[in-house]
Coordinates of C-alpha atoms in Angstrom, one line a residue:
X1 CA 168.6 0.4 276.8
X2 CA 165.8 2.9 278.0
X3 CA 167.9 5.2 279.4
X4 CA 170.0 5.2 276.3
X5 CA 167.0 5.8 274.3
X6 CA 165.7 8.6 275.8
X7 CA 169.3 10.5 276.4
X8 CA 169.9 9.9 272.3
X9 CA 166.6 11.6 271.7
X10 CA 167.2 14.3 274.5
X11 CA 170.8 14.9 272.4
X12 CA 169.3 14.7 269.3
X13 CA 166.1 16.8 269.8
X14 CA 165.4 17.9 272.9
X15 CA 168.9 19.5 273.2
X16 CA 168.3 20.8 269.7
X17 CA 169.3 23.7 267.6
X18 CA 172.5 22.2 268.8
X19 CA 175.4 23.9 265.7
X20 CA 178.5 22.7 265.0
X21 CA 181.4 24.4 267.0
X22 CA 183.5 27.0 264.6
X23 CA 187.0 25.8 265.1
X24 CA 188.6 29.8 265.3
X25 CA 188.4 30.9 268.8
X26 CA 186.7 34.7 268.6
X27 CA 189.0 37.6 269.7
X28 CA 186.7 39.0 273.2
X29 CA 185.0 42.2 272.1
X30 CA 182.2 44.5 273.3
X31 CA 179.1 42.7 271.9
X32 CA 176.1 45.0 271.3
X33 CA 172.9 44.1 273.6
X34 CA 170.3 42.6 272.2
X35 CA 166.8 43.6 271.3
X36 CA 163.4 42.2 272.9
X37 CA 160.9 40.5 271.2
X38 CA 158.4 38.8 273.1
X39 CA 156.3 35.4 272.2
X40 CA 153.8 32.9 273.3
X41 CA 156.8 30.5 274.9
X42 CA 159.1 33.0 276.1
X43 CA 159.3 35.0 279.1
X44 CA 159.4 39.2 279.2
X45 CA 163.1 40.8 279.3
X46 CA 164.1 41.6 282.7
X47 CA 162.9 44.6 284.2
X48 CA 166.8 45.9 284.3
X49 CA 169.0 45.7 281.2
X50 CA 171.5 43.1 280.7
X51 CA 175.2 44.4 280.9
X52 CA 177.5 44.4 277.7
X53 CA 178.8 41.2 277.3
X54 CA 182.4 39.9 275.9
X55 CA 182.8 37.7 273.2
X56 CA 184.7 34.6 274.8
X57 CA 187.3 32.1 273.6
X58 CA 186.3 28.4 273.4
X59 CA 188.1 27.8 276.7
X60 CA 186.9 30.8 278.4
X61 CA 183.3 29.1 277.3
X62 CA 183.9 25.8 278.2
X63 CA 185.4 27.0 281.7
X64 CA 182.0 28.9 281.9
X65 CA 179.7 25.9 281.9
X66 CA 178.7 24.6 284.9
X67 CA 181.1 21.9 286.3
X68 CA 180.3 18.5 288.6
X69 CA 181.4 20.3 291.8
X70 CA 178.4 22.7 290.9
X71 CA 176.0 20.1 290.5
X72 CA 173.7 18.8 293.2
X73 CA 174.5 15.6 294.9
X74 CA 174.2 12.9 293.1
X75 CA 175.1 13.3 289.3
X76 CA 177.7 12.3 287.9
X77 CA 179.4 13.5 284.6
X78 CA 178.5 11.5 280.7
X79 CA 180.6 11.3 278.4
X80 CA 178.2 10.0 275.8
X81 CA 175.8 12.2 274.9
X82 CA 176.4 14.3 271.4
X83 CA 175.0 16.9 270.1
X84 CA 173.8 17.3 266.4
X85 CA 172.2 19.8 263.8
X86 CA 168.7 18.8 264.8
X87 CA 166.4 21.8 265.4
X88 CA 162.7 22.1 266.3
X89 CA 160.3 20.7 263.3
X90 CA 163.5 21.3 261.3
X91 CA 163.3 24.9 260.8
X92 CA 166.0 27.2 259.6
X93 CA 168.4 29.0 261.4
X94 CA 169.9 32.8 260.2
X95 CA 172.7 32.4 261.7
X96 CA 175.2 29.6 262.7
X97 CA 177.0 30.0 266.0
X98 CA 180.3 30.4 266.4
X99 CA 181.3 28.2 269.0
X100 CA 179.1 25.8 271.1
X101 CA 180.4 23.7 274.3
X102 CA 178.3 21.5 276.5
X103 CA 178.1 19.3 279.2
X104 CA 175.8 16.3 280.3
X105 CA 176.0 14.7 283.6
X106 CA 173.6 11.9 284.7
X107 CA 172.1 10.1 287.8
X108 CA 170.6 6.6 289.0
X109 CA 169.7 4.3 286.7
X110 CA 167.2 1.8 284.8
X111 CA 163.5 3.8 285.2
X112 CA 164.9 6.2 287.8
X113 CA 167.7 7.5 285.4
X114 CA 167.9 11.2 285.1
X115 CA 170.0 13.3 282.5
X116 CA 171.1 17.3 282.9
X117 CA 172.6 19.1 280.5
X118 CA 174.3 22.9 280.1
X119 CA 175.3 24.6 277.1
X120 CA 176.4 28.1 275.4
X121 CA 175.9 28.7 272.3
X122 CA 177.5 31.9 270.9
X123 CA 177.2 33.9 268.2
X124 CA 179.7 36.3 265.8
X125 CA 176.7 39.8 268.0
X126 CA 174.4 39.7 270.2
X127 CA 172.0 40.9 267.4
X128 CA 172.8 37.6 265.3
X129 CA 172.0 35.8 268.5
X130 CA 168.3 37.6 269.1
X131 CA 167.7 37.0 265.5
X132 CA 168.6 33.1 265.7
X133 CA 166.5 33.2 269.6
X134 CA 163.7 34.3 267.3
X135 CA 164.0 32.0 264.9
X136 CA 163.2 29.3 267.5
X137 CA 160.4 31.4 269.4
X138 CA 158.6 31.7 265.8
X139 CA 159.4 28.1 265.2
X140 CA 157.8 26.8 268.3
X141 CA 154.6 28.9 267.7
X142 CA 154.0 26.0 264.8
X143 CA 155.9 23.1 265.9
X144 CA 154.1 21.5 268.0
X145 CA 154.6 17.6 267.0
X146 CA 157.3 15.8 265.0
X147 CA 158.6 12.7 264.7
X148 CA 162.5 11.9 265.2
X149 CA 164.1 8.8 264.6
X150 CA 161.1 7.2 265.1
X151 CA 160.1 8.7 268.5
X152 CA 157.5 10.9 268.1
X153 CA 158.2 14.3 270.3
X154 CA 155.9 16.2 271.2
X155 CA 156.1 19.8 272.1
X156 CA 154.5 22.4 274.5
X157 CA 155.3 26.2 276.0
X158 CA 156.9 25.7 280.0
X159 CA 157.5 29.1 281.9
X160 CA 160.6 29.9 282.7
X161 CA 162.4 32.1 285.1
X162 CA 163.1 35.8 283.3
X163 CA 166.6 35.9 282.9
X164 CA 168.8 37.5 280.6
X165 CA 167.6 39.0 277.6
X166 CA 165.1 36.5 277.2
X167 CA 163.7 33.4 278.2
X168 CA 162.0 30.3 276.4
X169 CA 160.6 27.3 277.6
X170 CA 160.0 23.3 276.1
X171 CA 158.3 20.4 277.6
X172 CA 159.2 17.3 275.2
X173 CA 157.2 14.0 275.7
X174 CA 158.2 10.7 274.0
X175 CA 157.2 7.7 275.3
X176 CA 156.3 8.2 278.8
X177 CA 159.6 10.3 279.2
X178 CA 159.1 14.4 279.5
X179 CA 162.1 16.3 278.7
X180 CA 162.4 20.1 279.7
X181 CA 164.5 22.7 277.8
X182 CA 164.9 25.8 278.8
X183 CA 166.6 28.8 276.7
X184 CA 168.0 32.0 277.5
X185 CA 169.4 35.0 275.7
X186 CA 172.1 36.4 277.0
X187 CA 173.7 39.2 274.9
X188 CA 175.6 37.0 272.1
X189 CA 175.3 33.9 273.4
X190 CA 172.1 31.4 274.1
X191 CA 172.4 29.6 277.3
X192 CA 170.9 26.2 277.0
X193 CA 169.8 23.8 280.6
X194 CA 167.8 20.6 280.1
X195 CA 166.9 17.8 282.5
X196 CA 164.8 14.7 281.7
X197 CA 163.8 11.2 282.9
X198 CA 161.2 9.0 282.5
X199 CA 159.7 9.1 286.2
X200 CA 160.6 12.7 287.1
X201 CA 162.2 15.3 284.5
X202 CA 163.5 16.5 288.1
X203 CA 161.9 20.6 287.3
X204 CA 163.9 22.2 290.6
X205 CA 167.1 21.0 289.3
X206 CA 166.3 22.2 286.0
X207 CA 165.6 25.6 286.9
X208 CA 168.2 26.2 289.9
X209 CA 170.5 24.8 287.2
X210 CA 169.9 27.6 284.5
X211 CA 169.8 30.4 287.4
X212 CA 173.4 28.8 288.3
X213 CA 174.2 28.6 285.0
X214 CA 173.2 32.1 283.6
X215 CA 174.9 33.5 286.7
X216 CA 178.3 31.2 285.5
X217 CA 178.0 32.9 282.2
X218 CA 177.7 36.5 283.1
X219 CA 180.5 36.3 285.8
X220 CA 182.9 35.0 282.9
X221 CA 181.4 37.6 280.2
X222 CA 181.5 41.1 282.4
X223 CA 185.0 40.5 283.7

């Protein structure tokens, strides 16, 4: 049951700004690069701009996530988790994306369990993407505290490594679990990794898995 909990709030929350999947695949096509904005809960764009990225089919996304033979030892893939419209203090988004896949994987169990997730979220430009990546940055300069389903989340700014376009960092406590989300813009698309547990939100695997993941991306995008 607690691990249950804390994954539905993780899915529902945590793992927010979460959009329901356009079912039209997008024909690939240059995408322009994004512009930089900057925040208190984001990281500075890299020092060296990001290449022009493709727009990808659903299946060229999905293929792009992060897989269980790229995991560490030790996880296993969950079929469970779902994802939602929920977004951070409920705050509304310019743009919807066009297609969004995910995957959540999972390890030990009772007060030891640990979940992961990966995601790509990607939008019709890369300027409607920066625009929505704003959006959330602005949101999180206010939104600080909520209350979910009866959890109450709370919300802080967590550094994150400067990839991409941009970067942007959550720390989510609820209950004695901590939940960390970590965003990054990446021409049209916004790479979401989160891990979380209620003895150790497991931080190393959190941020090897969004280098690994934005690296995933990128090798799919610039073919």
């Amino acid at each position: 049951m607690l691990h249950r909990k804390y994954l539905g709030a993780l899915g529902a929350a945590a793992m927010s700004v979460a959009l329901a999947a356009c079912s039209n695949t997008a024909t690939p096509t240059a995408a322009k690069p994004a512009a930089s904005n900057s925040s208190s809960v984001s990281s500075p764009a890299s020092s060296s701009p990001t290449p022009q990225a493709a727009l990808l089919t659903r299946a060229q996304l999905t293929s792009a996530l992060l897989s269980l033979p790229q995991m560490p030892a030790g996880w296993s893939t969950d079929s469970s988790a779902s994802t939602g419209d929920k977004t951070f203090c409920d705050y509304r988004q310019p743009h919807k994306a066009r297609i969004q896949v995910t995957r959540t994987f999972q390890k030990g169990g009772g007060l030891t369990a640990t979940i992961a997730t990966v995601g790509l979220r990607q939008y019709a430009s890369a300027i409607d993407a920066a625009e929505s990546f704003t959006a959330m940055e602005k949101a999180l300069e206010t939104c600080h505290q909520e209350t979910y389903q009866g959890a109450v989340l709370k919300y802080s700014p967590m550094s994150v490594d400067k990839l991409g376009d941009r970067s942007l960092g959550v720390r989510i406590d609820s209950d004695g679990t901590t939940l960390l989300q970590q965003f990054t813009l990446d021409g049209p698309t916004l790479i979401n990794v989160g891990t979380g547990g209620l003895t150790d939100a497991e931080a190393d695997t959190a941020i090897k898995l969004l280098r690994d993941q934005v690296d995933r991306y990128e090798a799919a995008a610039r073919k």
